[in-house]
mmCIF file of C-alpha atoms and ligand atoms in Angstrom:
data_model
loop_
_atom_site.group_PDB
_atom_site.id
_atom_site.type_symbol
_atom_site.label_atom_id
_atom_site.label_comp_id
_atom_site.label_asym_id
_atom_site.label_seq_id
_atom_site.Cartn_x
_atom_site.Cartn_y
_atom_site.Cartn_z
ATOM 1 C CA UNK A 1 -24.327 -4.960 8.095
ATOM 2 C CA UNK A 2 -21.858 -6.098 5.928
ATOM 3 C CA UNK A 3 -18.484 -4.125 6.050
ATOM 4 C CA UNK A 4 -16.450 -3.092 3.454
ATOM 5 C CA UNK A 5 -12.752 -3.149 3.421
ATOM 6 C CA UNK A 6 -12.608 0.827 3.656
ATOM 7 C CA UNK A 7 -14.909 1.293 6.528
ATOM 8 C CA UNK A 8 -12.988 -1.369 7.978
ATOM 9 C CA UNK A 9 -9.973 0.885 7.542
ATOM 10 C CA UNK A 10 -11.541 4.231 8.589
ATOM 11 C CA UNK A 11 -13.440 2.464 11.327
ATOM 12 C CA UNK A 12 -10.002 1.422 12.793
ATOM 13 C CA UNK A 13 -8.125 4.831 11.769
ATOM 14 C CA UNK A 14 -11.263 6.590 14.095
ATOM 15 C CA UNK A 15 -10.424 4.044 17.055
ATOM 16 C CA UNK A 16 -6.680 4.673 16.398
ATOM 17 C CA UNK A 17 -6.146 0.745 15.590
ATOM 18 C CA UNK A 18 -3.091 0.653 13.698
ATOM 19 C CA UNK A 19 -2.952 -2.370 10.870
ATOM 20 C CA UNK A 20 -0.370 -3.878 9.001
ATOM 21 C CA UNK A 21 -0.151 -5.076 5.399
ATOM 22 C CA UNK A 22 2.543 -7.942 3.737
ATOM 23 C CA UNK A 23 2.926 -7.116 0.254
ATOM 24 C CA UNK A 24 3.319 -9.318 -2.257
ATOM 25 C CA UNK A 25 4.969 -8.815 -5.631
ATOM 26 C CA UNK A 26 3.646 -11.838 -7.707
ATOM 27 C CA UNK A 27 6.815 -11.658 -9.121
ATOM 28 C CA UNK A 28 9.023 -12.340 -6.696
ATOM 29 C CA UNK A 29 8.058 -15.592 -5.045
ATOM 30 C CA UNK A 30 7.583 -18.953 -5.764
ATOM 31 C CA UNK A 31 4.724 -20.899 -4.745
ATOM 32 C CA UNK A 32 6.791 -22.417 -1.677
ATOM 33 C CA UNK A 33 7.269 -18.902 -1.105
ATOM 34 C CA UNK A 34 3.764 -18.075 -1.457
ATOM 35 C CA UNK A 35 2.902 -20.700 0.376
ATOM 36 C CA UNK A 36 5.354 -19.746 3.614
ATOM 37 C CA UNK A 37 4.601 -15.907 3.360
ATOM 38 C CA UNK A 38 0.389 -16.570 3.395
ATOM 39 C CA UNK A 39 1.149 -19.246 6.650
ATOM 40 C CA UNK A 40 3.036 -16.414 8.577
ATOM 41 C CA UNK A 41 0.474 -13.640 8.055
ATOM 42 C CA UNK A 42 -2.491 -15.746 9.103
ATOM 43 C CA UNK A 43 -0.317 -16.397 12.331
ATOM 44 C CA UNK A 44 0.657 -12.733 12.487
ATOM 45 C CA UNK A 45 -2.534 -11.508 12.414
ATOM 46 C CA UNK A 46 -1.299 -9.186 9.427
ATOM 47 C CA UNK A 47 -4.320 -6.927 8.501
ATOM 48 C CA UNK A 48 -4.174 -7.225 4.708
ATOM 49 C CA UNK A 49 -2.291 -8.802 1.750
ATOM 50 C CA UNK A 50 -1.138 -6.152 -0.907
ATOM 51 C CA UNK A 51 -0.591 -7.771 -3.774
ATOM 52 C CA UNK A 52 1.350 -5.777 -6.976
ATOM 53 C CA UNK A 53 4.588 -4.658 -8.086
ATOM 54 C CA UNK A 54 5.868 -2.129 -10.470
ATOM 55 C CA UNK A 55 6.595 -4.680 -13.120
ATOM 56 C CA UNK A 56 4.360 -7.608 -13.189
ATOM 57 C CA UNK A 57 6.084 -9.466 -15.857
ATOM 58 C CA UNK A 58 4.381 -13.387 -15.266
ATOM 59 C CA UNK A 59 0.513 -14.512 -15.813
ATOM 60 C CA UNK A 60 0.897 -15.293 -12.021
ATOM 61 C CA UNK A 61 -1.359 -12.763 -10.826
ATOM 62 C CA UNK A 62 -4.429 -14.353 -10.767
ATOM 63 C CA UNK A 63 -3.235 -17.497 -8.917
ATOM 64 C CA UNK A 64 -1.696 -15.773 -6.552
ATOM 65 C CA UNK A 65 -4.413 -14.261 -5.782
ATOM 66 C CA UNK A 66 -6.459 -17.065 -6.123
ATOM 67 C CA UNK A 67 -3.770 -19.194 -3.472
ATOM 68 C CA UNK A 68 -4.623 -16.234 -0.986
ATOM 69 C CA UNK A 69 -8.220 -16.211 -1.350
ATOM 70 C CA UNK A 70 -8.092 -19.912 -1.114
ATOM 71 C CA UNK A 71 -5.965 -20.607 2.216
ATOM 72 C CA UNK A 72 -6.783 -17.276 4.267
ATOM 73 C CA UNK A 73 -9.553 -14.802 5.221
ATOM 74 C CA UNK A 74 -6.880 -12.171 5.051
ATOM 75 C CA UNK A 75 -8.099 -9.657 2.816
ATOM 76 C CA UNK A 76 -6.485 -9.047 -0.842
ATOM 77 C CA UNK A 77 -6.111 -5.445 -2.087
ATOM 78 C CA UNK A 78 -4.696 -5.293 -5.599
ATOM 79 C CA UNK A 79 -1.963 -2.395 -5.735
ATOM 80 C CA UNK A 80 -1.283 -2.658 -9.065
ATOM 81 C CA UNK A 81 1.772 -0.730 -10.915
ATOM 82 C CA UNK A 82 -0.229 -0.337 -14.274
ATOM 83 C CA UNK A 83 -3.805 -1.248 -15.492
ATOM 84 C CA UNK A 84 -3.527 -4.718 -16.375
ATOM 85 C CA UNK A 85 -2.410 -5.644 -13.045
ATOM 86 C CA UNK A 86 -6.693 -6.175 -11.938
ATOM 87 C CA UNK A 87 -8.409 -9.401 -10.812
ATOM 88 C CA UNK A 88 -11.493 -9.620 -10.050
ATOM 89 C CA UNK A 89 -10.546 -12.650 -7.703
ATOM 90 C CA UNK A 90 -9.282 -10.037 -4.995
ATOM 91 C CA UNK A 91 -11.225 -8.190 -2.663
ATOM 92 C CA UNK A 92 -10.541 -4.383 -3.166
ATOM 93 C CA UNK A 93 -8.540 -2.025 -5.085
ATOM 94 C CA UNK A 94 -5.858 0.401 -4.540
ATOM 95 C CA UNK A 95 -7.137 2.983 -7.572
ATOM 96 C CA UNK A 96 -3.886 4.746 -7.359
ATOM 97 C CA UNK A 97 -3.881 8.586 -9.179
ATOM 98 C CA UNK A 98 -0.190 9.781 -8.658
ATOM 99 C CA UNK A 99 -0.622 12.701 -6.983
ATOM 100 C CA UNK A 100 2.986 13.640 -6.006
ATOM 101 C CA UNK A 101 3.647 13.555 -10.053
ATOM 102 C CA UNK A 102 3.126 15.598 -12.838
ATOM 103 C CA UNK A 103 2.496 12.949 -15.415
ATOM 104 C CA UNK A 104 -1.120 13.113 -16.646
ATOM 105 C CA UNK A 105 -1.380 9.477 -17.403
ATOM 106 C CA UNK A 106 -1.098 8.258 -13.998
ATOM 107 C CA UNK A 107 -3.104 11.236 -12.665
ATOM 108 C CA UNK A 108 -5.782 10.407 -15.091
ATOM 109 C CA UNK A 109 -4.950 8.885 -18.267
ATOM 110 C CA UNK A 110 -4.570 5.393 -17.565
ATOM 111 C CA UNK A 111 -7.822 5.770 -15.535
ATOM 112 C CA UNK A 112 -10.104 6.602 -18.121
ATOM 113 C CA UNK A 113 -8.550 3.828 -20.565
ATOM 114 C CA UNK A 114 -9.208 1.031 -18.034
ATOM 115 C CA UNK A 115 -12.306 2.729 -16.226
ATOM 116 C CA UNK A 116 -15.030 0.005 -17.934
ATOM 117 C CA UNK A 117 -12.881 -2.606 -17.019
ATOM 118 C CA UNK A 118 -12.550 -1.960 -13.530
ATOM 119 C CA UNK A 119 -15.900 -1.084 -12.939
ATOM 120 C CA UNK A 120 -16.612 -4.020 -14.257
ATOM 121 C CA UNK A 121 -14.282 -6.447 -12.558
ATOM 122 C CA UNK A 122 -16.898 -5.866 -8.819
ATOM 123 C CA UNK A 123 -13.597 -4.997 -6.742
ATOM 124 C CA UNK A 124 -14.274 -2.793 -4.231
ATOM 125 C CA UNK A 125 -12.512 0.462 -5.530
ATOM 126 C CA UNK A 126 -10.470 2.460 -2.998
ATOM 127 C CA UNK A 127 -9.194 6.367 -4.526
ATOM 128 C CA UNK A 128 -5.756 6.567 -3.496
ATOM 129 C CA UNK A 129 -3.035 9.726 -3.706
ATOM 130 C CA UNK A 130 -0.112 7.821 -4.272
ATOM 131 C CA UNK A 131 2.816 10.200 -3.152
ATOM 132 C CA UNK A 132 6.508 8.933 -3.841
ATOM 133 C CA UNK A 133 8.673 10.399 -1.669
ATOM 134 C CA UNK A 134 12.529 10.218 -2.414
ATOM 135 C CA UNK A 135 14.059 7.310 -0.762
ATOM 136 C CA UNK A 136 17.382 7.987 -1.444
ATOM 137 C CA UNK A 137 17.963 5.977 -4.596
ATOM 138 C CA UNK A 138 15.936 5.867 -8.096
ATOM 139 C CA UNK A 139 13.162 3.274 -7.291
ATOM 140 C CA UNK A 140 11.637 1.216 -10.179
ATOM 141 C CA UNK A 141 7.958 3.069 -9.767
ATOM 142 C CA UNK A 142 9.821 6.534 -10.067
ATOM 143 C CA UNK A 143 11.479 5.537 -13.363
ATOM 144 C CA UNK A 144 8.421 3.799 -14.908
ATOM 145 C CA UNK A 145 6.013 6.678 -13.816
ATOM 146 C CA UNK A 146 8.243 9.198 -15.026
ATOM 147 C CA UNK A 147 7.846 11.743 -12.264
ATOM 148 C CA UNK A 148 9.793 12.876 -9.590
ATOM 149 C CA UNK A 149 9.561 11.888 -6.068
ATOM 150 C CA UNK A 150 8.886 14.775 -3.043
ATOM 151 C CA UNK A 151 12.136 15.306 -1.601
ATOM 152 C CA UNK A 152 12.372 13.632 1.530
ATOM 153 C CA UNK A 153 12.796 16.882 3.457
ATOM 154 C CA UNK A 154 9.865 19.068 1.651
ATOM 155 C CA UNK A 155 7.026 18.555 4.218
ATOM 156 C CA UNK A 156 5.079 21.153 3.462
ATOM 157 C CA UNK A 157 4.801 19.760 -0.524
ATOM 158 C CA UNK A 158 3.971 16.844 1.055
ATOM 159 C CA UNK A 159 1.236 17.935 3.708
ATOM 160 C CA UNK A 160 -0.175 20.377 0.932
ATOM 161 C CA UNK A 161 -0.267 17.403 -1.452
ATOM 162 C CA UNK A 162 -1.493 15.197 0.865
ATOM 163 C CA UNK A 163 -4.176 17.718 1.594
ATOM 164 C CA UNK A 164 -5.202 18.186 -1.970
ATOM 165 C CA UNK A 165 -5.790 14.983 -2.646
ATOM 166 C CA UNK A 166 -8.024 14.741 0.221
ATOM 167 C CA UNK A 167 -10.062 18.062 -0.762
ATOM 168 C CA UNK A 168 -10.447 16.256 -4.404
ATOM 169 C CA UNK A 169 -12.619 13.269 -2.824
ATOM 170 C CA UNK A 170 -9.389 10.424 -2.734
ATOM 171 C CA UNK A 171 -10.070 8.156 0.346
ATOM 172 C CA UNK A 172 -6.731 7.647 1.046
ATOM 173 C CA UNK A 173 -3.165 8.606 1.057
ATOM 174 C CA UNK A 174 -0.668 6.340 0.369
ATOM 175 C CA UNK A 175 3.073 7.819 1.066
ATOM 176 C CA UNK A 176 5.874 5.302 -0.420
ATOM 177 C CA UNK A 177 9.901 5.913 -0.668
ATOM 178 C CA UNK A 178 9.570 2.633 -3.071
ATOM 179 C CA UNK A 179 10.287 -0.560 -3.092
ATOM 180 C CA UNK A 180 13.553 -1.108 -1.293
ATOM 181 C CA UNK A 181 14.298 2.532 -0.663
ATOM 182 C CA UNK A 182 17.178 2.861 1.121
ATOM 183 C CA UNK A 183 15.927 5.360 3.333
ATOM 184 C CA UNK A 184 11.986 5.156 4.809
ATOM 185 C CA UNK A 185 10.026 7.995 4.608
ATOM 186 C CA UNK A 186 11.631 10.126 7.375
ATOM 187 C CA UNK A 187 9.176 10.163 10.848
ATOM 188 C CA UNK A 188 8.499 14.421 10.541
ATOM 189 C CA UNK A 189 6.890 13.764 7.259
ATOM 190 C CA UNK A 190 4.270 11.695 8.344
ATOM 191 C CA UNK A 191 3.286 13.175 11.155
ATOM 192 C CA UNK A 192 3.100 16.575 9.448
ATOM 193 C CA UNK A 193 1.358 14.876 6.931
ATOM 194 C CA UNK A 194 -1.147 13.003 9.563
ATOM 195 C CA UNK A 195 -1.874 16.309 11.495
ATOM 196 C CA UNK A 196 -2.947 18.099 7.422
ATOM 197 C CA UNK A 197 -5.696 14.830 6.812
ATOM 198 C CA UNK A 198 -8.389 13.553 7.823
ATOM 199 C CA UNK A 199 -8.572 10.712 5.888
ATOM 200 C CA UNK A 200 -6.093 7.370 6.409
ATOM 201 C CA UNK A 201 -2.971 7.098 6.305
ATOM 202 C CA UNK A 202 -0.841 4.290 4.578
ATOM 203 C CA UNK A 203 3.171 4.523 4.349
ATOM 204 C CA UNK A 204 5.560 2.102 2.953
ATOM 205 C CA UNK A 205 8.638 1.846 0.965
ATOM 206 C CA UNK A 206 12.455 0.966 2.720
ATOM 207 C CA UNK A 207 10.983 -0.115 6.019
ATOM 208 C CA UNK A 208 13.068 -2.926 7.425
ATOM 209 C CA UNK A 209 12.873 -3.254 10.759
ATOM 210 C CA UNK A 210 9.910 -3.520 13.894
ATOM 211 C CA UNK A 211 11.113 -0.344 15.294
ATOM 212 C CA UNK A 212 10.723 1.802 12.112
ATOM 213 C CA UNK A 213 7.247 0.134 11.226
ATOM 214 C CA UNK A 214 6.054 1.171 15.359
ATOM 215 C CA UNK A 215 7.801 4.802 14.716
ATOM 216 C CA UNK A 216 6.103 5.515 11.493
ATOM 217 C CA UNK A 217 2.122 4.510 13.428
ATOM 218 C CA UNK A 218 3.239 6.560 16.562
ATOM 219 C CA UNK A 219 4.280 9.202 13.765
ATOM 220 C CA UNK A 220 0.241 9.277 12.344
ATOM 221 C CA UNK A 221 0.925 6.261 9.842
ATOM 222 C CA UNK A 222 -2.598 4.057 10.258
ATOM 223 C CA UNK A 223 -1.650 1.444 7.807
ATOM 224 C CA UNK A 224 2.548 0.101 7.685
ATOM 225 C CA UNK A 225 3.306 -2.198 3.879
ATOM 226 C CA UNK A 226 6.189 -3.862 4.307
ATOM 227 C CA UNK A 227 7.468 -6.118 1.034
ATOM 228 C CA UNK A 228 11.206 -6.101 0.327
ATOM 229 C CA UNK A 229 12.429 -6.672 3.966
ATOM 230 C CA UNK A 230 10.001 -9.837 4.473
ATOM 231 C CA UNK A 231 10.777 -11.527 1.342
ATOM 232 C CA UNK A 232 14.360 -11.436 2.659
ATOM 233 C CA UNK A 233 13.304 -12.324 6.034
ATOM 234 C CA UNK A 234 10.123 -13.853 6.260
ATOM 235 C CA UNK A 235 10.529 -14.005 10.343
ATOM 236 C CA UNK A 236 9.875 -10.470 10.322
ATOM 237 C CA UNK A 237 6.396 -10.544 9.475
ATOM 238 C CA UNK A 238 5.762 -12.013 13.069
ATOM 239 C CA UNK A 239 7.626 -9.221 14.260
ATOM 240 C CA UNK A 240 6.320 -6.334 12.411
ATOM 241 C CA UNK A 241 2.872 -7.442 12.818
ATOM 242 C CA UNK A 242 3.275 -7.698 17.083
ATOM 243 C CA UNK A 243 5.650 -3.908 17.252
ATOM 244 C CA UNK A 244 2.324 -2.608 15.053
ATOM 245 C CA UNK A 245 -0.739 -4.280 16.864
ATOM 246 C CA UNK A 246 1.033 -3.686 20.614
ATOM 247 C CA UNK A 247 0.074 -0.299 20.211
ATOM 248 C CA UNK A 248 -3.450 -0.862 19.671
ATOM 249 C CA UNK A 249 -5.435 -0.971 23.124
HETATM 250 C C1 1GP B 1 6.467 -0.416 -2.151
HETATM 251 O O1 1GP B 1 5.474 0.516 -0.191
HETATM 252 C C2 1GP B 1 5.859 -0.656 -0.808
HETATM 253 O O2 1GP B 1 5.637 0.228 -3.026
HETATM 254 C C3 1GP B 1 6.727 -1.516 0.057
HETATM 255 O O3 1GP B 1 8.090 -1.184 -0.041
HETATM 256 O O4 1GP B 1 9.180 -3.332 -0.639
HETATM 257 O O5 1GP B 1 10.512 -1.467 0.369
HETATM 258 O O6 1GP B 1 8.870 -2.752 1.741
HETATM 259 P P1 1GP B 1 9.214 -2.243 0.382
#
């Protein structure tokens, strides 16, 4: 039987396999770049390529996607920052409502303009509650979505959030300080957040180092997405990957 990309991810949250995604902003590297980041993930064993940004600002989307597809098996998950960011050459998409916000256009409003479109496009669709969490500095996504992130110390808004989502049918919960947040999402969220759901659990945002990325899995976290710190260090996707997959049995 064929597996999707989401029972591949609940099949490994159930056997407590914890998986690692690079992202990629299309943006922000050049196709020597590209080129590098793809080669080190394939050796890394990195679980799957996010590819999306807050501001996709080039037509580079599709090859990007396209380069992926072409030199790895690795699969591509669009996590797009607005509607337009959707190509039907990737495997599966991150359909993001923002959960932790109050603006109705990213809770449904953008959703309902771009829903033929999507359906259309044959990606595997994947509900997400998106959940910005305050990383200690405005972040581009908080500006552009308009809505203010969970502070980093209000757990319980986060667990009840988290929970809500859940209870509304969204496969997954995605908790992100943002790219480059200065601070991560802080360890006692996400576990309080893991123990509330049943569904998986994906964190990101500020994460810079092996250590955080093994903390925040130990902490509940089932899938890490590191971007930022591995376009500035691309060495660290070896890293990441092995602190993340040494605790899997
Ligand atoms: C951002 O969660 C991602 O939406 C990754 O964040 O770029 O800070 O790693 P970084």
């Amino acid at each position: 039987m064929k597996h999707t990309i989401y029972d591949n991810i609940s099949n490994g949250k159930a056997r407590a396999h914890k998986a690692f995604a690079v992202l990629i902003d299309p943006d922000k590297l050049n196709e020597a770049g590209l080129l590098m980041t793809i080669d080190l993930a394939i050796k890394a064993n990195v679980d799957y390529i996010f590819v999306g940004g807050s501001l996709v600002v080039t037509d580079t989307l599709d090859k990007v996607v396209s380069t992926i597809k072409e030199k790895s098996t690795i699969p591509v998950i669009l996590f797009p920052g607005s509607p337009d960011q959707i190509t039907p050459k990737a495997d599966a998409l991150l359909y993001l409502s923002l959960i932790s916000g109050r603006n109705p256009e990213l809770l449904i409003g953008q959703h309902v303009i771009s829903a033929p479109f999507v359906r259309q496009s044959g990606l595997e669709i994947m509900p997400v509650g998106y959940m910005l969490v305050d990383g200690g500095t405005p972040t581009t996504v908080s500006y552009i979505s308009n809505t203010n992130p969970i502070p980093a110390n209000k757990n319980d808004i986060a667990s009840c959030t988290a929970m809500a989502g859940e209870m509304l049918g969204l496969k997954l919960i995605y908790m992100d300080a943002g790219s480059g947040a200065l601070r991560a999402i802080p360890t006692a969220m996400i576990s309080q957040v893991a123990k509330y759901i049943q569904i998986p659990l994906i964190v990101g945002g500020g994460i810079t180092t092996a250590e955080k990325a093994k903390e925040n899995c130990l902490a509940g976290a089932d899938i890490i997405v590191v971007g930022n710190a591995i376009e500035k260090d691309p060495a660290l996707i070896s890293e990441i990957s092995n602190a993340i997959h040494s605790l899997n049995k």
